[in-house]
């Protein structure tokens, strides 16, 4: 599960993560940002907020049955500006070799945070091209030994016209 911020996946597909964990599936949660701009309270400093959000997400991951929580820890509101972001996602897909990848719907109209768009878009680029293509980040194969991987299914939370419903 690729989440833009440290609260998005819990609300977007938390019930599904619980169900999968209870079924014995390994749920890996990747949070792309550190949550440093997730408040409008001028009394909370970004560095303090990062610590709070990390603790909250670790607690939530434990409740949800997440096997491993990975924090890429990019600053909020910057994902579209990070050239290596797709490579990081591709590396994780090749490392963990998931059957199913879940992320936010990057095509949502009218109300879509830039970090949500970037996460969904870059996850799709990694799944549909880079994780399965030798020369999509060839160093991952030639230098790191990460084999190519084809993901069987991609699910998006927050879709305007969903075609899958997860019975939780």
PDB file of C-alpha atoms in Angstrom:
ATOM      1  CA  UNK A   1       0.000   0.000   0.000  1.00  0.00           C
ATOM      2  CA  UNK A   2       1.494   3.322  -1.101  1.00  0.00           C
ATOM      3  CA  UNK A   3       0.178   6.279   0.889  1.00  0.00           C
ATOM      4  CA  UNK A   4       0.990   9.911   0.143  1.00  0.00           C
ATOM      5  CA  UNK A   5       0.769  11.063   3.793  1.00  0.00           C
ATOM      6  CA  UNK A   6       0.805   9.358   7.195  1.00  0.00           C
ATOM      7  CA  UNK A   7      -2.988   9.162   7.465  1.00  0.00           C
ATOM      8  CA  UNK A   8      -4.259   8.617   3.934  1.00  0.00           C
ATOM      9  CA  UNK A   9      -4.130   4.832   3.629  1.00  0.00           C
ATOM     10  CA  UNK A  10      -5.642   4.315   7.063  1.00  0.00           C
ATOM     11  CA  UNK A  11      -8.750   6.210   5.963  1.00  0.00           C
ATOM     12  CA  UNK A  12      -8.613   5.147   2.329  1.00  0.00           C
ATOM     13  CA  UNK A  13      -8.175   1.389   2.675  1.00  0.00           C
ATOM     14  CA  UNK A  14      -7.617   0.669   6.380  1.00  0.00           C
ATOM     15  CA  UNK A  15     -10.446  -1.838   6.581  1.00  0.00           C
ATOM     16  CA  UNK A  16      -9.059  -3.753   3.625  1.00  0.00           C
ATOM     17  CA  UNK A  17      -5.603  -3.817   5.213  1.00  0.00           C
ATOM     18  CA  UNK A  18      -7.138  -5.297   8.386  1.00  0.00           C
ATOM     19  CA  UNK A  19      -9.013  -7.914   6.382  1.00  0.00           C
ATOM     20  CA  UNK A  20      -5.915  -8.913   4.434  1.00  0.00           C
ATOM     21  CA  UNK A  21      -3.793  -9.124   7.589  1.00  0.00           C
ATOM     22  CA  UNK A  22      -6.434 -11.320   9.263  1.00  0.00           C
ATOM     23  CA  UNK A  23      -6.388 -13.556   6.171  1.00  0.00           C
ATOM     24  CA  UNK A  24      -2.648 -14.046   6.688  1.00  0.00           C
ATOM     25  CA  UNK A  25      -1.484 -11.777   3.898  1.00  0.00           C
ATOM     26  CA  UNK A  26       1.598  -9.629   4.411  1.00  0.00           C
ATOM     27  CA  UNK A  27       0.580  -5.971   4.340  1.00  0.00           C
ATOM     28  CA  UNK A  28       3.429  -3.559   3.671  1.00  0.00           C
ATOM     29  CA  UNK A  29       2.558   0.119   4.109  1.00  0.00           C
ATOM     30  CA  UNK A  30       4.752   2.722   2.410  1.00  0.00           C
ATOM     31  CA  UNK A  31       4.246   6.341   3.425  1.00  0.00           C
ATOM     32  CA  UNK A  32       5.789   8.726   0.932  1.00  0.00           C
ATOM     33  CA  UNK A  33       5.863  11.951   2.975  1.00  0.00           C
ATOM     34  CA  UNK A  34       6.657  12.765   6.579  1.00  0.00           C
ATOM     35  CA  UNK A  35       3.486  14.729   7.383  1.00  0.00           C
ATOM     36  CA  UNK A  36       5.359  17.927   8.248  1.00  0.00           C
ATOM     37  CA  UNK A  37       2.739  20.264   6.769  1.00  0.00           C
ATOM     38  CA  UNK A  38      -0.397  18.460   7.927  1.00  0.00           C
ATOM     39  CA  UNK A  39      -1.721  21.219  10.162  1.00  0.00           C
ATOM     40  CA  UNK A  40      -2.844  24.832  10.040  1.00  0.00           C
ATOM     41  CA  UNK A  41      -2.009  25.379  13.703  1.00  0.00           C
ATOM     42  CA  UNK A  42       0.745  28.022  13.883  1.00  0.00           C
ATOM     43  CA  UNK A  43       1.755  26.729  17.328  1.00  0.00           C
ATOM     44  CA  UNK A  44       2.865  23.371  15.965  1.00  0.00           C
ATOM     45  CA  UNK A  45       6.288  23.346  14.342  1.00  0.00           C
ATOM     46  CA  UNK A  46       6.827  21.062  11.321  1.00  0.00           C
ATOM     47  CA  UNK A  47       9.629  19.093  13.009  1.00  0.00           C
ATOM     48  CA  UNK A  48       7.402  18.412  16.011  1.00  0.00           C
ATOM     49  CA  UNK A  49       4.548  17.382  13.748  1.00  0.00           C
ATOM     50  CA  UNK A  50       6.784  14.819  12.001  1.00  0.00           C
ATOM     51  CA  UNK A  51       7.466  13.125  15.342  1.00  0.00           C
ATOM     52  CA  UNK A  52       3.763  13.107  16.227  1.00  0.00           C
ATOM     53  CA  UNK A  53       2.660  11.784  12.840  1.00  0.00           C
ATOM     54  CA  UNK A  54       5.267   9.037  12.886  1.00  0.00           C
ATOM     55  CA  UNK A  55       4.154   7.858  16.328  1.00  0.00           C
ATOM     56  CA  UNK A  56       0.490   7.989  15.290  1.00  0.00           C
ATOM     57  CA  UNK A  57       1.158   5.994  12.155  1.00  0.00           C
ATOM     58  CA  UNK A  58       3.196   3.342  13.950  1.00  0.00           C
ATOM     59  CA  UNK A  59       0.328   2.877  16.399  1.00  0.00           C
ATOM     60  CA  UNK A  60      -2.230   2.723  13.572  1.00  0.00           C
ATOM     61  CA  UNK A  61      -0.115   0.232  11.600  1.00  0.00           C
ATOM     62  CA  UNK A  62       0.012  -2.070  14.613  1.00  0.00           C
ATOM     63  CA  UNK A  63      -3.782  -1.938  15.004  1.00  0.00           C
ATOM     64  CA  UNK A  64      -4.290  -2.551  11.268  1.00  0.00           C
ATOM     65  CA  UNK A  65      -2.009  -5.600  11.238  1.00  0.00           C
ATOM     66  CA  UNK A  66       0.610  -4.048   8.973  1.00  0.00           C
ATOM     67  CA  UNK A  67       3.651  -6.317   8.765  1.00  0.00           C
ATOM     68  CA  UNK A  68       6.087  -3.563   7.849  1.00  0.00           C
ATOM     69  CA  UNK A  69       5.839   0.217   7.778  1.00  0.00           C
ATOM     70  CA  UNK A  70       8.219   1.980   5.406  1.00  0.00           C
ATOM     71  CA  UNK A  71       8.572   5.742   5.587  1.00  0.00           C
ATOM     72  CA  UNK A  72      10.171   7.480   2.592  1.00  0.00           C
ATOM     73  CA  UNK A  73       9.878  10.707   4.649  1.00  0.00           C
ATOM     74  CA  UNK A  74       9.844  13.255   1.855  1.00  0.00           C
ATOM     75  CA  UNK A  75       8.544  16.666   2.940  1.00  0.00           C
ATOM     76  CA  UNK A  76       4.837  17.229   2.306  1.00  0.00           C
ATOM     77  CA  UNK A  77       3.900  19.066  -0.893  1.00  0.00           C
ATOM     78  CA  UNK A  78       7.088  18.047  -2.749  1.00  0.00           C
ATOM     79  CA  UNK A  79       6.468  14.637  -4.331  1.00  0.00           C
ATOM     80  CA  UNK A  80       5.918  15.995  -7.844  1.00  0.00           C
ATOM     81  CA  UNK A  81       9.336  17.648  -7.657  1.00  0.00           C
ATOM     82  CA  UNK A  82      11.418  14.604  -6.672  1.00  0.00           C
ATOM     83  CA  UNK A  83      13.054  12.891  -9.678  1.00  0.00           C
ATOM     84  CA  UNK A  84      14.048   9.749  -7.749  1.00  0.00           C
ATOM     85  CA  UNK A  85      10.526   9.172  -6.386  1.00  0.00           C
ATOM     86  CA  UNK A  86       9.499   6.690  -9.110  1.00  0.00           C
ATOM     87  CA  UNK A  87      12.773   4.834  -8.677  1.00  0.00           C
ATOM     88  CA  UNK A  88      12.112   4.473  -4.932  1.00  0.00           C
ATOM     89  CA  UNK A  89       8.681   3.018  -5.652  1.00  0.00           C
ATOM     90  CA  UNK A  90      10.093   0.716  -8.334  1.00  0.00           C
ATOM     91  CA  UNK A  91      12.770  -0.514  -5.911  1.00  0.00           C
ATOM     92  CA  UNK A  92      10.127  -1.358  -3.312  1.00  0.00           C
ATOM     93  CA  UNK A  93       7.955  -3.205  -5.833  1.00  0.00           C
ATOM     94  CA  UNK A  94      10.906  -5.246  -7.049  1.00  0.00           C
ATOM     95  CA  UNK A  95      12.026  -5.921  -3.474  1.00  0.00           C
ATOM     96  CA  UNK A  96       8.664  -6.951  -1.984  1.00  0.00           C
ATOM     97  CA  UNK A  97       7.149  -8.402  -5.197  1.00  0.00           C
ATOM     98  CA  UNK A  98       3.496  -7.733  -4.321  1.00  0.00           C
ATOM     99  CA  UNK A  99       0.580  -9.454  -6.005  1.00  0.00           C
ATOM    100  CA  UNK A 100      -1.602  -6.402  -5.373  1.00  0.00           C
ATOM    101  CA  UNK A 101      -0.635  -2.737  -5.100  1.00  0.00           C
ATOM    102  CA  UNK A 102      -2.989  -0.195  -3.557  1.00  0.00           C
ATOM    103  CA  UNK A 103      -2.697   3.582  -3.759  1.00  0.00           C
ATOM    104  CA  UNK A 104      -4.715   6.753  -4.108  1.00  0.00           C
ATOM    105  CA  UNK A 105      -6.582   7.483  -7.336  1.00  0.00           C
ATOM    106  CA  UNK A 106      -4.451  10.029  -9.164  1.00  0.00           C
ATOM    107  CA  UNK A 107      -7.187  10.848 -11.687  1.00  0.00           C
ATOM    108  CA  UNK A 108      -9.707  12.121  -9.166  1.00  0.00           C
ATOM    109  CA  UNK A 109     -11.248  15.327 -10.462  1.00  0.00           C
ATOM    110  CA  UNK A 110     -11.671  18.648  -8.682  1.00  0.00           C
ATOM    111  CA  UNK A 111     -10.303  17.657  -5.292  1.00  0.00           C
ATOM    112  CA  UNK A 112      -6.923  16.076  -5.383  1.00  0.00           C
ATOM    113  CA  UNK A 113      -3.848  17.103  -3.396  1.00  0.00           C
ATOM    114  CA  UNK A 114      -0.648  17.317  -5.502  1.00  0.00           C
ATOM    115  CA  UNK A 115       1.033  14.676  -3.325  1.00  0.00           C
ATOM    116  CA  UNK A 116      -1.923  12.338  -3.949  1.00  0.00           C
ATOM    117  CA  UNK A 117      -1.695  12.866  -7.697  1.00  0.00           C
ATOM    118  CA  UNK A 118       2.067  12.341  -7.691  1.00  0.00           C
ATOM    119  CA  UNK A 119       1.872   9.194  -5.554  1.00  0.00           C
ATOM    120  CA  UNK A 120      -0.854   7.533  -7.600  1.00  0.00           C
ATOM    121  CA  UNK A 121       0.742   8.515 -10.901  1.00  0.00           C
ATOM    122  CA  UNK A 122       4.248   7.400  -9.962  1.00  0.00           C
ATOM    123  CA  UNK A 123       2.990   4.122  -8.492  1.00  0.00           C
ATOM    124  CA  UNK A 124       1.193   3.427 -11.774  1.00  0.00           C
ATOM    125  CA  UNK A 125       4.324   4.306 -13.760  1.00  0.00           C
ATOM    126  CA  UNK A 126       6.356   1.931 -11.612  1.00  0.00           C
ATOM    127  CA  UNK A 127       3.796  -0.885 -11.888  1.00  0.00           C
ATOM    128  CA  UNK A 128       3.033  -0.540 -15.588  1.00  0.00           C
ATOM    129  CA  UNK A 129       6.569   0.105 -16.801  1.00  0.00           C
ATOM    130  CA  UNK A 130       9.574   0.347 -14.521  1.00  0.00           C
ATOM    131  CA  UNK A 131       9.133  -2.679 -12.227  1.00  0.00           C
ATOM    132  CA  UNK A 132       8.677  -4.984 -15.212  1.00  0.00           C
ATOM    133  CA  UNK A 133      11.125  -3.417 -17.673  1.00  0.00           C
ATOM    134  CA  UNK A 134      14.837  -4.193 -17.565  1.00  0.00           C
ATOM    135  CA  UNK A 135      15.835  -0.717 -18.629  1.00  0.00           C
ATOM    136  CA  UNK A 136      13.375   1.058 -16.372  1.00  0.00           C
ATOM    137  CA  UNK A 137      16.028   1.884 -13.759  1.00  0.00           C
ATOM    138  CA  UNK A 138      18.580  -0.694 -14.964  1.00  0.00           C
ATOM    139  CA  UNK A 139      20.817  -0.142 -11.913  1.00  0.00           C
ATOM    140  CA  UNK A 140      18.161  -1.833  -9.792  1.00  0.00           C
ATOM    141  CA  UNK A 141      18.733  -5.007 -11.798  1.00  0.00           C
ATOM    142  CA  UNK A 142      22.407  -4.814 -12.727  1.00  0.00           C
ATOM    143  CA  UNK A 143      23.815  -3.252  -9.537  1.00  0.00           C
ATOM    144  CA  UNK A 144      21.283  -4.207  -6.858  1.00  0.00           C
ATOM    145  CA  UNK A 145      20.181  -7.580  -8.237  1.00  0.00           C
ATOM    146  CA  UNK A 146      16.466  -6.749  -8.048  1.00  0.00           C
ATOM    147  CA  UNK A 147      14.600  -8.976 -10.481  1.00  0.00           C
ATOM    148  CA  UNK A 148      11.791  -7.640 -12.631  1.00  0.00           C
ATOM    149  CA  UNK A 149       8.305  -8.000 -11.219  1.00  0.00           C
ATOM    150  CA  UNK A 150       4.790  -7.902 -12.667  1.00  0.00           C
ATOM    151  CA  UNK A 151       2.041  -6.805 -10.284  1.00  0.00           C
ATOM    152  CA  UNK A 152      -1.206  -8.733 -10.823  1.00  0.00           C
ATOM    153  CA  UNK A 153      -3.630  -6.042  -9.686  1.00  0.00           C
ATOM    154  CA  UNK A 154      -3.714  -2.339  -8.814  1.00  0.00           C
ATOM    155  CA  UNK A 155      -6.448  -0.913  -6.602  1.00  0.00           C
ATOM    156  CA  UNK A 156      -7.168   2.782  -6.015  1.00  0.00           C
ATOM    157  CA  UNK A 157      -8.982   4.244  -3.057  1.00  0.00           C
ATOM    158  CA  UNK A 158     -11.034   7.392  -3.506  1.00  0.00           C
ATOM    159  CA  UNK A 159     -12.065   6.623  -7.082  1.00  0.00           C
ATOM    160  CA  UNK A 160     -15.053   8.569  -8.369  1.00  0.00           C
ATOM    161  CA  UNK A 161     -16.424   5.539 -10.192  1.00  0.00           C
ATOM    162  CA  UNK A 162     -15.203   2.513  -8.256  1.00  0.00           C
ATOM    163  CA  UNK A 163     -15.404  -0.894  -9.907  1.00  0.00           C
ATOM    164  CA  UNK A 164     -14.269  -2.922  -6.881  1.00  0.00           C
ATOM    165  CA  UNK A 165     -15.713  -3.006  -3.394  1.00  0.00           C
ATOM    166  CA  UNK A 166     -13.799  -4.647  -0.567  1.00  0.00           C
ATOM    167  CA  UNK A 167     -16.185  -6.284   1.899  1.00  0.00           C
ATOM    168  CA  UNK A 168     -14.798  -5.408   5.305  1.00  0.00           C
TER     169      UNK A 168
END
